[in-house]
Amino acid sequence: MSTPDRMSTPFGEFEFFDGVPKPESVQSIFDGLDLVRGITAFLDTVPGASLVAMRRGLRTAGVDSPDKIGFTDPRCTSTPIFLTPNTETTYGITFLDLKTWGPTVVEVPPQSLCVVDDFWFRYVADMGIAGPDRGAGGKFLFLPPGYDGERPDGYYTYDCPTFTNFVVIRALGGVPAIKESRIYRLDDAAAAPENTFVNVGDQAFNTVHSNDFSFFEEIAELVAEEPIGALDPERAGTLASLGIAHGTPFEPDEHRRGILDDAARIGAAMARATLYAARDPQSFRWEGSSWKNGFVGGSYEFLNDGARNLDARTLFHYAATVITPAMAHAQVGAGSAYMYTAEDSEGALLDGGATYSLTIPANPPAKNFWSIDIYDTQTRSLLQSAEYPAVSSLSGDLQLEADGSCVLWFAPTAPEGKESNWIPTLPGKSWWPLLRLYGPLEPWFDLSWQLPEFVRAPR
């Protein structure tokens, strides 16, 4: 028979009469369906919730309008809660509001790396070195959904699927270059007003999405603001089955709230397992190594032979912000490459109370420089053990070994004589490192340069 009269499931005992659910089992079956769909919704809509939280956090920091651009002067510290920012780059960030402003112009500085993503965290445009202006600087025009008005010459023009869009500006010239950026309404192009720049680098605010029932309220906020059709039908259908639909208030009763709270917490646990203990062989940088790739599969859309790699999408967006083809397809000598781990050479989780060493072999394959930042495993933000919990090859006092390698130390206190090569950790907390190579060279791509594991010092 296809359906037995009694089934023991993770959702309870289900009873049937000749395949028909008995009345006393119906509620449990639907509760199970809501839980499954809630978990699926969490894993599949992390990108959108991440940007809702990012916008909320920036608003509390004073970046509450497209003409206000947040920036990190001179670079991001461990005070604000951001998903895996680096401590080497000056950022500029804001959100476009095409519903309020209509067509909006963004002018980027020369020699910059800038990206626009829509509110579901899908790629819209590169501006700067990876964009059509090829780093010369240019004017970019972003049009709202359904726009059928004027499309003037002189702009790189993009149709956006959402009204809200995330703008990230990275300029090689640092803060002065960031402040050359301009954002204004197309209607004001003849006499555009000045922009306001807000230093957010050391402000205390949170841009990370929720991991409980509030997650679904974040998603409901996004769905309510954006037009029908802004999200693909499958994900929109999953959300609609939970009561999250455009034009419909999200008002679950207490029973469903409880189920969705469970769903978010279970989904967060699954996202964390996918990030820190990946099971996809493609995740691992080298066979037998714990070092993992942040972009699995090399597609900014997470596509592989026509199928969406759902775990790769969840992994990336649970840990990071900004999506662009330039990140997924680094080229020799250009762009940046990333890898991370969460364990030592014995497979144990990294312990903030212990002492570890990591050897960076000689001739690291970075045309420009390399850096390691360490992050809090709970928030995926910079570990709040120091203002800049990082070390880079640009550090002027970095000690090298006779063979050109570099031994780094990670511990609550620096081993004697190793202060310049030390990143402080916090007892009682775990942590995880992210290695960045700026301008990766051929040994990165052919895998001939390999990073060893973290080695824990004897207790």
Short mmCIF file of C-alpha atoms in Angstrom, two decimals:
data_model
loop_
_atom_site.label_atom_id
_atom_site.label_comp_id
_atom_site.label_asym_id
_atom_site.label_seq_id
_atom_site.Cartn_x
_atom_site.Cartn_y
_atom_site.Cartn_z
CA MET A 1 0.00 0.00 0.00
CA SER A 2 1.21 3.55 -0.65
CA THR A 3 0.15 4.97 2.74
CA PRO A 4 0.09 2.76 5.84
CA ASP A 5 -2.62 3.24 8.45
CA ARG A 6 -0.08 4.49 10.97
CA MET A 7 3.13 6.45 10.40
CA SER A 8 5.67 7.41 13.03
CA THR A 9 7.29 10.71 11.84
CA PRO A 10 9.42 13.53 13.25
CA PHE A 11 6.16 15.50 13.41
CA GLY A 12 4.31 12.89 15.49
CA GLU A 13 2.10 9.86 14.86
CA PHE A 14 -0.04 10.11 11.72
CA GLU A 15 -3.12 7.88 11.45
CA PHE A 16 -5.07 7.13 8.26
CA PHE A 17 -8.14 5.20 7.22
CA ASP A 18 -7.34 3.56 3.91
CA GLY A 19 -5.02 6.41 2.97
CA VAL A 20 -7.27 9.23 4.24
CA PRO A 21 -5.84 11.18 7.22
CA LYS A 22 -7.95 10.79 10.34
CA PRO A 23 -9.25 14.06 11.75
CA GLU A 24 -7.04 13.83 14.83
CA SER A 25 -3.90 13.71 12.59
CA VAL A 26 -4.76 16.48 10.15
CA GLN A 27 -3.47 19.36 12.30
CA SER A 28 -0.16 17.62 12.97
CA ILE A 29 0.29 16.93 9.27
CA PHE A 30 -0.30 20.57 8.36
CA ASP A 31 1.98 21.72 11.18
CA GLY A 32 4.67 19.53 9.66
CA LEU A 33 4.04 21.06 6.26
CA ASP A 34 4.32 24.59 7.69
CA LEU A 35 7.55 23.66 9.47
CA VAL A 36 9.08 22.21 6.30
CA ARG A 37 8.05 25.22 4.24
CA GLY A 38 9.26 27.58 6.95
CA ILE A 39 12.69 25.95 6.97
CA THR A 40 12.79 26.06 3.17
CA ALA A 41 11.76 29.72 3.19
CA PHE A 42 14.50 30.56 5.67
CA LEU A 43 17.25 28.84 3.69
CA ASP A 44 16.06 30.22 0.35
CA THR A 45 15.40 33.83 1.37
CA VAL A 46 18.43 34.57 3.56
CA PRO A 47 19.71 36.96 0.82
CA GLY A 48 16.62 39.17 1.07
CA ALA A 49 16.49 39.19 4.86
CA SER A 50 20.17 40.13 4.90
CA LEU A 51 19.51 43.32 2.95
CA VAL A 52 16.44 44.24 5.02
CA ALA A 53 18.64 44.01 8.10
CA MET A 54 21.44 45.91 6.37
CA ARG A 55 19.09 48.77 5.51
CA ARG A 56 17.67 48.84 9.04
CA GLY A 57 21.15 48.96 10.56
CA LEU A 58 22.35 51.71 8.24
CA ARG A 59 19.27 53.78 9.01
CA THR A 60 20.11 53.67 12.72
CA ALA A 61 23.63 54.84 11.82
CA GLY A 62 22.26 57.87 9.94
CA VAL A 63 22.27 56.50 6.39
CA ASP A 64 18.53 56.86 5.85
CA SER A 65 18.29 58.32 2.33
CA PRO A 66 19.95 57.64 -1.04
CA ASP A 67 21.75 60.99 -0.87
CA LYS A 68 23.50 59.87 2.32
CA ILE A 69 26.46 57.55 1.80
CA GLY A 70 27.93 55.62 4.71
CA PHE A 71 31.68 55.10 4.60
CA THR A 72 34.37 53.50 6.76
CA ASP A 73 37.13 55.90 7.75
CA PRO A 74 39.80 54.72 7.42
CA ARG A 75 38.37 51.18 7.40
CA CYS A 76 35.77 49.08 9.15
CA THR A 77 36.44 48.25 12.79
CA SER A 78 35.01 45.44 14.91
CA THR A 79 32.43 47.76 16.51
CA PRO A 80 29.58 47.58 13.94
CA ILE A 81 28.04 44.18 13.27
CA PHE A 82 28.57 43.45 9.55
CA LEU A 83 28.81 40.11 7.77
CA THR A 84 32.54 39.44 7.12
CA PRO A 85 33.80 42.94 6.28
CA ASN A 86 37.50 43.24 5.58
CA THR A 87 39.76 45.64 7.44
CA GLU A 88 41.85 46.70 4.45
CA THR A 89 39.33 48.38 2.16
CA THR A 90 37.45 51.66 2.51
CA TYR A 91 33.77 51.07 1.79
CA GLY A 92 30.93 53.37 0.79
CA ILE A 93 27.39 51.99 1.19
CA THR A 94 23.83 53.18 0.76
CA PHE A 95 20.44 52.13 -0.63
CA LEU A 96 18.63 53.49 -3.66
CA ASP A 97 14.90 54.15 -3.24
CA LEU A 98 13.51 54.12 -6.76
CA LYS A 99 9.91 54.17 -5.53
CA THR A 100 10.40 57.56 -3.84
CA TRP A 101 13.11 59.02 -6.06
CA GLY A 102 12.27 57.53 -9.43
CA PRO A 103 15.17 57.19 -11.92
CA THR A 104 18.39 57.68 -9.99
CA VAL A 105 21.94 58.48 -11.12
CA VAL A 106 25.07 57.10 -9.48
CA GLU A 107 28.45 58.62 -10.39
CA VAL A 108 31.41 56.52 -9.32
CA PRO A 109 35.03 57.66 -8.85
CA PRO A 110 37.80 56.49 -11.19
CA GLN A 111 39.64 53.28 -10.27
CA SER A 112 36.83 52.01 -8.10
CA LEU A 113 35.13 48.66 -7.60
CA CYS A 114 31.42 49.30 -7.18
CA VAL A 115 28.36 47.05 -7.27
CA VAL A 116 24.60 47.43 -7.28
CA ASP A 117 22.44 44.51 -6.11
CA ASP A 118 18.66 44.44 -5.96
CA PHE A 119 16.68 44.00 -2.72
CA TRP A 120 16.64 40.21 -3.10
CA PHE A 121 20.44 40.40 -3.30
CA ARG A 122 20.64 39.63 -7.01
CA TYR A 123 23.27 41.22 -9.19
CA VAL A 124 22.25 44.33 -11.14
CA ALA A 125 25.45 46.08 -12.23
CA ASP A 126 29.18 46.52 -11.78
CA MET A 127 30.49 50.06 -11.84
CA GLY A 128 34.15 51.01 -12.06
CA ILE A 129 36.98 48.64 -12.95
CA ALA A 130 34.70 45.64 -13.50
CA GLY A 131 31.97 47.75 -15.12
CA PRO A 132 31.42 49.16 -18.60
CA ASP A 133 33.37 52.32 -17.72
CA ARG A 134 36.47 50.11 -17.12
CA GLY A 135 37.52 52.21 -14.15
CA ALA A 136 37.40 55.56 -15.91
CA GLY A 137 34.45 56.71 -13.83
CA GLY A 138 31.00 57.10 -15.27
CA LYS A 139 27.34 57.95 -14.81
CA PHE A 140 24.97 55.06 -14.16
CA LEU A 141 21.20 55.39 -14.39
CA PHE A 142 18.95 53.00 -12.46
CA LEU A 143 15.30 52.74 -13.44
CA PRO A 144 12.47 51.43 -11.24
CA PRO A 145 10.37 48.35 -12.06
CA GLY A 146 7.89 48.97 -14.87
CA TYR A 147 9.51 52.23 -15.95
CA ASP A 148 8.45 53.43 -19.41
CA GLY A 149 9.67 57.03 -19.38
CA GLU A 150 12.69 58.91 -20.69
CA ARG A 151 16.01 57.09 -21.22
CA PRO A 152 18.48 59.90 -21.85
CA ASP A 153 21.85 59.42 -23.52
CA GLY A 154 25.09 59.71 -21.60
CA TYR A 155 24.40 57.05 -19.00
CA TYR A 156 24.96 53.34 -18.50
CA THR A 157 21.32 52.43 -17.95
CA TYR A 158 19.87 49.51 -15.96
CA ASP A 159 16.31 48.33 -15.36
CA CYS A 160 15.96 47.17 -11.76
CA PRO A 161 13.57 44.38 -10.71
CA THR A 162 13.13 45.96 -7.25
CA PHE A 163 12.61 49.52 -6.02
CA THR A 164 15.22 49.23 -3.27
CA ASN A 165 18.79 48.53 -4.40
CA PHE A 166 22.01 48.12 -2.44
CA VAL A 167 25.01 50.22 -3.51
CA VAL A 168 28.57 49.33 -2.50
CA ILE A 169 31.47 51.60 -3.44
CA ARG A 170 35.09 50.55 -3.01
CA ALA A 171 37.71 53.03 -4.18
CA LEU A 172 41.44 52.42 -4.44
CA GLY A 173 41.98 56.05 -3.47
CA GLY A 174 40.43 55.55 -0.03
CA VAL A 175 38.18 58.05 1.72
CA PRO A 176 38.91 61.04 -0.60
CA ALA A 177 37.93 58.93 -3.60
CA ILE A 178 34.78 57.61 -1.90
CA LYS A 179 33.72 61.23 -1.39
CA GLU A 180 33.90 61.83 -5.15
CA SER A 181 30.82 59.59 -5.50
CA ARG A 182 27.52 61.26 -6.37
CA ILE A 183 23.95 59.97 -6.09
CA TYR A 184 21.00 62.09 -7.21
CA ARG A 185 17.61 62.01 -8.92
CA LEU A 186 17.68 62.09 -12.70
CA ASP A 187 15.35 65.09 -12.44
CA ASP A 188 18.11 66.95 -10.57
CA ALA A 189 20.88 66.15 -13.06
CA ALA A 190 21.23 69.76 -14.19
CA ALA A 191 21.97 70.98 -10.64
CA ALA A 192 22.47 67.95 -8.43
CA PRO A 193 22.62 68.70 -4.68
CA GLU A 194 25.63 67.66 -2.62
CA ASN A 195 25.69 64.28 -0.94
CA THR A 196 26.12 63.73 2.79
CA PHE A 197 28.81 61.27 3.91
CA VAL A 198 28.38 59.49 7.24
CA ASN A 199 31.31 57.70 8.87
CA VAL A 200 29.99 54.33 10.05
CA GLY A 201 33.36 52.59 10.50
CA ASP A 202 33.32 52.61 14.28
CA GLN A 203 29.63 53.13 15.05
CA ALA A 204 27.81 50.44 17.06
CA PHE A 205 24.88 49.08 15.03
CA ASN A 206 23.67 45.73 13.73
CA THR A 207 23.14 44.81 10.06
CA VAL A 208 22.70 41.03 10.47
CA HIS A 209 19.31 39.40 9.89
CA SER A 210 17.36 37.55 12.57
CA ASN A 211 17.48 33.82 13.27
CA ASP A 212 14.09 33.48 14.95
CA PHE A 213 10.48 34.38 14.05
CA SER A 214 11.58 37.97 13.35
CA PHE A 215 13.28 36.66 10.21
CA PHE A 216 9.87 36.18 8.60
CA GLU A 217 8.85 39.70 9.58
CA GLU A 218 11.95 40.96 7.77
CA ILE A 219 10.96 39.00 4.67
CA ALA A 220 7.36 40.21 4.93
CA GLU A 221 8.65 43.80 4.96
CA LEU A 222 10.51 43.17 1.71
CA VAL A 223 7.60 41.39 0.00
CA ALA A 224 5.20 44.18 0.97
CA GLU A 225 7.42 46.87 -0.57
CA GLU A 226 8.32 45.23 -3.85
CA PRO A 227 6.03 44.53 -6.82
CA ILE A 228 4.49 41.16 -7.60
CA GLY A 229 6.93 39.39 -9.85
CA ALA A 230 10.04 40.74 -8.12
CA LEU A 231 10.69 37.24 -6.77
CA ASP A 232 10.64 33.97 -8.69
CA PRO A 233 7.33 32.03 -8.46
CA GLU A 234 8.74 29.09 -6.48
CA ARG A 235 10.10 31.15 -3.61
CA ALA A 236 7.12 33.50 -3.76
CA GLY A 237 4.83 30.47 -3.55
CA THR A 238 6.62 29.08 -0.52
CA LEU A 239 6.29 32.43 1.24
CA ALA A 240 2.64 32.81 0.24
CA SER A 241 1.85 29.41 1.78
CA LEU A 242 3.10 30.86 5.08
CA GLY A 243 0.99 34.01 4.77
CA ILE A 244 3.70 36.29 3.32
CA ALA A 245 2.35 37.81 0.11
CA HIS A 246 2.30 41.22 -1.53
CA GLY A 247 -0.78 43.21 -0.50
CA THR A 248 -1.62 40.87 2.40
CA PRO A 249 -0.79 41.72 6.04
CA PHE A 250 1.45 39.13 7.67
CA GLU A 251 -0.49 38.30 10.83
CA PRO A 252 0.11 34.66 11.85
CA ASP A 253 -1.67 33.40 14.95
CA GLU A 254 0.35 32.31 17.96
CA HIS A 255 0.33 28.66 16.86
CA ARG A 256 1.87 29.43 13.47
CA ARG A 257 4.26 31.97 15.01
CA GLY A 258 5.62 29.18 17.17
CA ILE A 259 6.08 26.90 14.17
CA LEU A 260 7.86 29.63 12.21
CA ASP A 261 10.08 30.44 15.15
CA ASP A 262 11.13 26.79 15.20
CA ALA A 263 11.58 26.85 11.43
CA ALA A 264 13.93 29.86 11.58
CA ARG A 265 16.03 28.35 14.36
CA ILE A 266 16.28 25.00 12.56
CA GLY A 267 17.05 26.78 9.28
CA ALA A 268 19.78 28.80 10.99
CA ALA A 269 21.29 25.59 12.36
CA MET A 270 21.28 24.11 8.85
CA ALA A 271 22.86 27.27 7.42
CA ARG A 272 25.59 27.12 10.04
CA ALA A 273 26.31 23.48 9.26
CA THR A 274 26.48 24.32 5.56
CA LEU A 275 28.91 27.15 6.28
CA TYR A 276 31.19 25.72 8.94
CA ALA A 277 31.00 21.98 8.20
CA ALA A 278 30.30 21.86 4.47
CA ARG A 279 29.51 18.44 2.98
CA ASP A 280 29.76 19.36 -0.71
CA PRO A 281 33.16 18.15 -2.03
CA GLN A 282 33.31 21.29 -4.19
CA SER A 283 33.48 23.36 -1.01
CA PHE A 284 36.99 22.23 -0.17
CA ARG A 285 39.98 24.01 -1.62
CA TRP A 286 42.28 20.97 -1.62
CA GLU A 287 41.61 17.29 -1.05
CA GLY A 288 42.10 16.42 2.60
CA SER A 289 42.14 20.08 3.65
CA SER A 290 39.66 21.91 5.88
CA TRP A 291 40.08 25.15 3.90
CA LYS A 292 36.88 25.96 2.01
CA ASN A 293 35.77 28.16 -0.88
CA GLY A 294 33.29 30.94 -0.19
CA PHE A 295 31.92 30.73 -3.73
CA VAL A 296 31.13 27.07 -4.43
CA GLY A 297 30.88 26.26 -8.13
CA GLY A 298 32.14 29.58 -9.45
CA SER A 299 28.72 31.00 -10.43
CA TYR A 300 27.41 34.26 -8.99
CA GLU A 301 23.92 32.87 -9.63
CA PHE A 302 24.89 29.55 -8.00
CA LEU A 303 24.02 27.61 -11.15
CA ASN A 304 25.52 24.27 -12.10
CA ASP A 305 24.36 22.49 -15.28
CA GLY A 306 21.06 24.33 -15.15
CA ALA A 307 20.38 23.56 -11.48
CA ARG A 308 20.57 26.00 -8.60
CA ASN A 309 23.10 24.99 -5.95
CA LEU A 310 20.89 25.85 -2.99
CA ASP A 311 23.48 25.08 -0.32
CA ALA A 312 26.05 27.27 -2.08
CA ARG A 313 23.61 30.19 -2.13
CA THR A 314 22.76 29.77 1.55
CA LEU A 315 26.41 29.37 2.51
CA PHE A 316 27.51 32.52 0.73
CA HIS A 317 24.70 34.80 1.87
CA TYR A 318 24.74 33.55 5.45
CA ALA A 319 28.36 34.65 5.66
CA ALA A 320 28.79 37.56 3.26
CA THR A 321 27.32 40.58 1.50
CA VAL A 322 27.67 41.86 -2.07
CA ILE A 323 27.20 39.61 -5.10
CA THR A 324 28.88 40.18 -8.47
CA PRO A 325 30.35 38.04 -11.24
CA ALA A 326 33.70 39.70 -10.50
CA MET A 327 33.81 37.92 -7.13
CA ALA A 328 32.89 34.51 -8.53
CA HIS A 329 35.31 34.68 -11.47
CA ALA A 330 38.59 36.15 -10.29
CA GLN A 331 41.21 36.43 -13.02
CA VAL A 332 44.98 36.08 -12.81
CA GLY A 333 46.32 39.28 -11.27
CA ALA A 334 42.90 40.90 -10.88
CA GLY A 335 40.06 40.80 -8.39
CA SER A 336 40.29 38.84 -5.17
CA ALA A 337 40.10 35.24 -3.97
CA TYR A 338 38.88 33.91 -0.66
CA MET A 339 39.02 30.82 1.53
CA TYR A 340 38.13 30.03 5.13
CA THR A 341 38.05 27.30 7.74
CA ALA A 342 36.60 26.76 11.21
CA GLU A 343 38.84 23.97 12.51
CA ASP A 344 42.43 23.05 13.28
CA SER A 345 44.73 20.31 12.00
CA GLU A 346 43.02 17.76 14.26
CA GLY A 347 39.54 18.64 13.04
CA ALA A 348 38.64 20.39 16.31
CA LEU A 349 36.77 23.71 16.33
CA LEU A 350 38.93 26.78 16.86
CA ASP A 351 38.88 27.76 20.54
CA GLY A 352 39.39 31.39 21.56
CA GLY A 353 41.11 30.33 24.75
CA ALA A 354 43.82 28.29 23.02
CA THR A 355 46.99 29.25 21.13
CA TYR A 356 47.34 28.41 17.41
CA SER A 357 49.91 29.00 14.72
CA LEU A 358 49.35 29.23 10.98
CA THR A 359 52.21 29.25 8.49
CA ILE A 360 51.73 31.29 5.32
CA PRO A 361 54.11 29.56 2.87
CA ALA A 362 56.64 31.65 0.97
CA ASN A 363 55.56 33.45 -2.20
CA PRO A 364 51.83 33.67 -1.50
CA PRO A 365 50.05 34.06 -4.87
CA ALA A 366 48.87 37.65 -4.46
CA LYS A 367 49.90 40.37 -6.88
CA ASN A 368 48.83 43.13 -4.50
CA PHE A 369 48.69 41.75 -0.96
CA TRP A 370 47.10 39.13 1.28
CA SER A 371 45.22 39.49 4.54
CA ILE A 372 43.58 37.38 7.24
CA ASP A 373 40.64 38.67 9.27
CA ILE A 374 39.04 36.62 12.01
CA TYR A 375 35.32 36.57 12.73
CA ASP A 376 32.86 35.74 15.49
CA THR A 377 31.21 32.40 14.68
CA GLN A 378 27.86 33.63 16.05
CA THR A 379 27.56 36.96 14.23
CA ARG A 380 29.92 36.26 11.28
CA SER A 381 31.22 39.77 12.00
CA LEU A 382 34.72 40.87 13.01
CA LEU A 383 35.71 39.30 16.31
CA GLN A 384 35.51 42.01 18.96
CA SER A 385 38.88 41.12 20.45
CA ALA A 386 40.58 44.12 18.88
CA GLU A 387 39.72 47.14 16.76
CA TYR A 388 41.24 45.40 13.75
CA PRO A 389 41.41 41.61 14.38
CA ALA A 390 43.53 41.10 11.30
CA VAL A 391 47.02 40.72 9.87
CA SER A 392 48.12 41.56 6.35
CA SER A 393 51.22 41.45 4.19
CA LEU A 394 51.00 45.25 4.18
CA SER A 395 51.78 45.30 7.91
CA GLY A 396 55.15 47.01 8.08
CA ASP A 397 56.48 45.07 11.05
CA LEU A 398 55.42 41.56 9.98
CA GLN A 399 58.16 39.03 10.80
CA LEU A 400 59.19 36.53 8.10
CA GLU A 401 61.07 33.26 8.48
CA ALA A 402 64.39 32.61 6.74
CA ASP A 403 62.63 30.73 3.92
CA GLY A 404 60.24 33.62 3.27
CA SER A 405 57.26 32.04 5.02
CA CYS A 406 55.29 33.87 7.70
CA VAL A 407 54.09 32.28 10.94
CA LEU A 408 50.97 33.90 12.39
CA TRP A 409 49.73 33.44 15.96
CA PHE A 410 46.15 33.40 17.28
CA ALA A 411 45.68 33.46 21.07
CA PRO A 412 44.24 35.60 23.90
CA THR A 413 47.77 36.91 24.57
CA ALA A 414 50.71 37.14 22.20
CA PRO A 415 53.49 34.57 22.47
CA GLU A 416 56.66 36.35 23.59
CA GLY A 417 58.35 38.12 20.70
CA LYS A 418 55.48 37.41 18.28
CA GLU A 419 53.35 40.51 18.87
CA SER A 420 53.65 41.77 15.28
CA ASN A 421 52.38 38.43 13.89
CA TRP A 422 49.56 37.99 16.42
CA ILE A 423 45.77 38.33 16.23
CA PRO A 424 44.02 38.31 19.64
CA THR A 425 41.18 35.87 20.33
CA LEU A 426 38.61 35.70 23.12
CA PRO A 427 38.47 32.87 25.70
CA GLY A 428 35.06 31.22 25.79
CA LYS A 429 34.33 32.04 22.15
CA SER A 430 35.05 30.27 18.91
CA TRP A 431 36.28 32.15 15.83
CA TRP A 432 36.97 31.57 12.16
CA PRO A 433 39.47 33.11 9.74
CA LEU A 434 39.06 34.31 6.17
CA LEU A 435 42.13 34.58 3.92
CA ARG A 436 41.91 37.09 1.08
CA LEU A 437 44.32 37.26 -1.85
CA TYR A 438 44.16 40.55 -3.76
CA GLY A 439 45.21 40.01 -7.35
CA PRO A 440 45.45 36.19 -7.14
CA LEU A 441 48.24 34.70 -9.25
CA GLU A 442 48.58 31.46 -11.22
CA PRO A 443 49.57 29.24 -8.26
CA TRP A 444 46.15 30.02 -6.75
CA PHE A 445 44.33 28.86 -9.84
CA ASP A 446 46.40 25.74 -10.53
CA LEU A 447 46.30 24.82 -6.81
CA SER A 448 50.09 24.48 -6.63
CA TRP A 449 50.26 26.83 -3.62
CA GLN A 450 48.62 25.22 -0.60
CA LEU A 451 47.88 26.65 2.83
CA PRO A 452 48.49 24.31 5.77
CA GLU A 453 46.10 23.84 8.70
CA PHE A 454 46.01 25.69 12.01
CA VAL A 455 48.20 23.97 14.59
CA ARG A 456 47.15 24.12 18.24
CA ALA A 457 49.96 24.62 20.73
CA PRO A 458 50.33 21.93 23.41
CA ARG A 459 48.09 22.58 26.41
#
